[in-house]
Every structure is written in C-alpha cells, then in structure tokens.
Coordinates of C-alpha atoms in Angstrom, one line a residue:
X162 CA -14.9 -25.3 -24.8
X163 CA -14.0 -22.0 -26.6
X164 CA -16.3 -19.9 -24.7
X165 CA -14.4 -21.4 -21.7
X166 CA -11.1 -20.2 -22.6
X167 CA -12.8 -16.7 -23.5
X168 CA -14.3 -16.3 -20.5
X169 CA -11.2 -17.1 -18.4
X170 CA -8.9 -15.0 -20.3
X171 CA -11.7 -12.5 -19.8
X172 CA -11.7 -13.1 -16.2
X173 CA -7.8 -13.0 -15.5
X174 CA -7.5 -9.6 -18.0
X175 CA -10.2 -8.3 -15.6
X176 CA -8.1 -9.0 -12.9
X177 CA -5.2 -7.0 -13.4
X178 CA -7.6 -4.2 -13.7
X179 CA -7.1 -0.8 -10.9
X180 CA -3.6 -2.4 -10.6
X181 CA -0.4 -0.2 -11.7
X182 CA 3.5 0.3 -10.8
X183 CA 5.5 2.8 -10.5
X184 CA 9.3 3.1 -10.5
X185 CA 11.5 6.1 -9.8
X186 CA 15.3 6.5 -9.1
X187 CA 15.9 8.1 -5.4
X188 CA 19.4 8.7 -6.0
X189 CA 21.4 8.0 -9.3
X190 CA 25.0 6.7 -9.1
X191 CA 27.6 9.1 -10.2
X192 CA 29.5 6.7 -12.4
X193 CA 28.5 2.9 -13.8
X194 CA 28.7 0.1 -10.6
X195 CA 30.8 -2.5 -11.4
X196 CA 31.3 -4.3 -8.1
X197 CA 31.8 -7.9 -8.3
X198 CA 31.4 -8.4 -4.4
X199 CA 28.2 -7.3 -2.4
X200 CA 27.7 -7.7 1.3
X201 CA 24.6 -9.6 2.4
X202 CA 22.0 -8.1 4.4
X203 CA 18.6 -9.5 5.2
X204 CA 15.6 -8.4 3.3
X205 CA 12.8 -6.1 5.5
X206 CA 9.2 -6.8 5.4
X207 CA 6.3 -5.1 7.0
X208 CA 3.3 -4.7 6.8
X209 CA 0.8 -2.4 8.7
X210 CA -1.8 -5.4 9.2
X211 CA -0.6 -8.3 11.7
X212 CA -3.1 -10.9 10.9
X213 CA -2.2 -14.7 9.8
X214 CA -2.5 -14.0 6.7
X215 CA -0.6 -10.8 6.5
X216 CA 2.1 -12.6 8.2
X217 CA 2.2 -15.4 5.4
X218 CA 2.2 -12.6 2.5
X219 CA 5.0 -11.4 4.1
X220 CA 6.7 -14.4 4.3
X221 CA 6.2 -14.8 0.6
X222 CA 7.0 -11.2 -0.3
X223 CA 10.4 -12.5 1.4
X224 CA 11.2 -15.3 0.3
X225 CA 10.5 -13.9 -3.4
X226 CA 12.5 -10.7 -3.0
X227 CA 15.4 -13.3 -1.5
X228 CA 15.1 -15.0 -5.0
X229 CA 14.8 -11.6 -6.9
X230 CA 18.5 -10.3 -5.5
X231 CA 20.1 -14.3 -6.2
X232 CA 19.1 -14.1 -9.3
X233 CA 20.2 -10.0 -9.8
X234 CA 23.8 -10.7 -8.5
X235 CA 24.4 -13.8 -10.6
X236 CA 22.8 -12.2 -13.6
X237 CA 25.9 -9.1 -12.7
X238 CA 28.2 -12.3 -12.3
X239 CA 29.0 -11.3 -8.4
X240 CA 29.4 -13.1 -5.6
X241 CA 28.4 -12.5 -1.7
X242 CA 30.9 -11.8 0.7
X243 CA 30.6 -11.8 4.5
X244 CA 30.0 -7.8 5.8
X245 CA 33.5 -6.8 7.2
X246 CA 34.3 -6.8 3.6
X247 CA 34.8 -3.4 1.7
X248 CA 32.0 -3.8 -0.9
X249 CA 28.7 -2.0 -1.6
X250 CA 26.2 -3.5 0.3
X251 CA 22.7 -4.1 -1.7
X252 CA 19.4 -3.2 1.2
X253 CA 16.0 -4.0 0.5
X254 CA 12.9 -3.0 2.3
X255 CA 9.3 -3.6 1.5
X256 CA 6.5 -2.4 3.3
X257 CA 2.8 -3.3 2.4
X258 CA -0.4 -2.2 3.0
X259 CA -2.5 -5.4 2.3
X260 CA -5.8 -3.5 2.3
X261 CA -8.9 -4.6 2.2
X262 CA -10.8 -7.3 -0.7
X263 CA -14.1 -6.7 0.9
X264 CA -14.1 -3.3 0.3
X265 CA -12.4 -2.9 -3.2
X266 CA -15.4 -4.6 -4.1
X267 CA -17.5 -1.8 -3.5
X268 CA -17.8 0.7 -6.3
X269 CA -14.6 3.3 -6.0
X270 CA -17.4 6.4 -6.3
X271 CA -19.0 5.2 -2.9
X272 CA -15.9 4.0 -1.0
X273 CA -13.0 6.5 -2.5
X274 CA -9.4 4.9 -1.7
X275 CA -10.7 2.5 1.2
X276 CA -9.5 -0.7 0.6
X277 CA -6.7 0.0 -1.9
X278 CA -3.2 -2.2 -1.4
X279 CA -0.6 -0.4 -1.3
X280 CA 3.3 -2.1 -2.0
X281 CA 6.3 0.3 -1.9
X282 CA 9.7 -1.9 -2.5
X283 CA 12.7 0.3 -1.8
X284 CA 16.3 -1.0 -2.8
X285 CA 19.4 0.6 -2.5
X286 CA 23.0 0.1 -3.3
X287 CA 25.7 1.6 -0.3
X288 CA 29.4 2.1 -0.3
X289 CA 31.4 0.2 2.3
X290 CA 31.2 3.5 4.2
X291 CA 27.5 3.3 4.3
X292 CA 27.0 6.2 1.5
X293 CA 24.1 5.6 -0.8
X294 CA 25.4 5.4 -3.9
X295 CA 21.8 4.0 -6.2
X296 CA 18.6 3.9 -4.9
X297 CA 15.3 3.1 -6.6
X298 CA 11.7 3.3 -5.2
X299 CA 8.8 1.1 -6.5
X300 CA 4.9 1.4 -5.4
X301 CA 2.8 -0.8 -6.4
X302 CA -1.2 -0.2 -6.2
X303 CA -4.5 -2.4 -6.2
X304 CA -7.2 -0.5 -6.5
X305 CA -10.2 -3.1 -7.4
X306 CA -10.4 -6.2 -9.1
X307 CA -12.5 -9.1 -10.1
X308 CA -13.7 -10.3 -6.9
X309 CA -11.9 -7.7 -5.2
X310 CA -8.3 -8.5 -7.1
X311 CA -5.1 -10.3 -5.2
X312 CA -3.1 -8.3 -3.5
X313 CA -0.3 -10.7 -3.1
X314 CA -0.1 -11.2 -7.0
X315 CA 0.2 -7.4 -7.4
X316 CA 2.9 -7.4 -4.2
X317 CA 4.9 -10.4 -6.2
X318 CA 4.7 -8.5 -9.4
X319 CA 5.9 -4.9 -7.4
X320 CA 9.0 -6.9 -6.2
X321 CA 10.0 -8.5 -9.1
X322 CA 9.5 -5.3 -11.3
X323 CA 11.5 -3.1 -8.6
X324 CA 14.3 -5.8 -9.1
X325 CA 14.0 -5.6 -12.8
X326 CA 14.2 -1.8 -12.8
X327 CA 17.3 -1.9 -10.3
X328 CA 19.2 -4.4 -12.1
X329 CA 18.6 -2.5 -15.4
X330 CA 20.7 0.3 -13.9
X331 CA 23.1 -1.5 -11.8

C-alpha cells in the first residue's frame, strides 16, 4: 500500500514537470484602486485550435475565470454595476494554445518547442473613460509531462494564478 501512495505522488510530482508561469505588470496604476463598483464585461476565450475538445477547455477556462473575478470583487468587498455606470471596468482575455500531448511526449532534443501549450491570461482594470489604469499579463507554459502532461490543468492553474497576482495589486 505504501509503494502505492509513493508511486502516485511520484506520478502527479512528475506531472507538473516542463510546466511554469509567469506574471508581469503591463501597466501599474498611479495611485492605490479603491473602487467599490466595477462594470461587468464578459470574459474572452480563444484558442487557436477549433476542435471539440478545444471548444470544451475553453468553456472551462470560462467558466473558471467567471468564478476567479466573483470571487476577486467580493474578496475587494465590491459589487457589479450595470455599464452606463461611471466605474472602472475589470476585462479579461485569455487565449490558448492547447498544443499538442502526442508530441510533448517525444523527447524535447528531437521535437524542440513542437507541441508546447501555451496560456497567456491578460486582465486589466479601465477608467470609465476607457483609460487603462492596471494591467497584468500571465503565460502559462507546458512543455512535457508524464504522459504528455494536461494542458487544461496548467490553463486552470494560469487563470487562477493571474487572478491571484491581479488581486494582490488591486
């Protein structure tokens, strides 16, 4: 039973290997934010594949970045207005490059950066004029992994750590 458990904490450590991400301010506010009002906006997602299941990480990517910016503007004790209102306006895009499992499984001497899955989650804070007043940019990369790694784990993880580093700063 012991080897078990080693072997699958073995396995899943394995599995964040050739995975990292990356955060970086775009554009730094001038002063603190303090709104207590933000206008909604929907949440972008694209990806450059158009497959099923492409579609469905998408989907996903959505639906958890949806749940990222809740939980951000309750945790900044803010509420939603509707967007005639004069208040910053919080816009998220994520675009994805899926890649390719079959291929991360080949060795990365004999295949180079073929493959690779590629998240960039970009979120920024705008005046009611439209100004950008805070913007952060996070990539998240999959390079290999056991069995070729899970790109929609590493996508999840991108979004909520690009929420994490934008709320840090908010």
């Amino acid at each position: 039973m012991l080897h078990r458990c080693l072997l699958l904490l073995c396995l899943s450590l394995l599995a964040a290997c050739g995975t990292t991400i990356r955060n970086n301010v775009t554009n730094a506010p001038q002063a603190p934010v303090t709104a207590k009002q933000y206008v909604f906006t929907p949440i972008t997602v694209s990806s450059t594949s158009q497959t099923d299941d492409a579609k469905r990480y998408n989907e996903e990517l959505k639906t958890e970045a949806q749940t990222q910016l809740v939980t951000l503007v309750r945790s900044k004790k803010a509420v939603w207005v509707k967007a005639p209102a004069k208040a910053p306006t919080i816009v998220v895009t994520i675009n994805a490059n899926y890649g390719n499992r079959g291929i991360r499984l080949i060795p990365p001497i004999f295949r180079g950066r073929a493959g690779q899955a590629l998240i960039a989650v970009d979120i920024q804070l705008r005046g009611p004029d439209g100004h950008i007043l805070y913007a952060t940019h996070t990539e998240g990369k999959l390079r290999k992994g056991v069995l070729g790694g899970d790109a929609l784990n590493v996508a999840k993880r991108t979004v909520r750590d690009a929420f994490d580093d934008f709320g840090k700063r908010l």
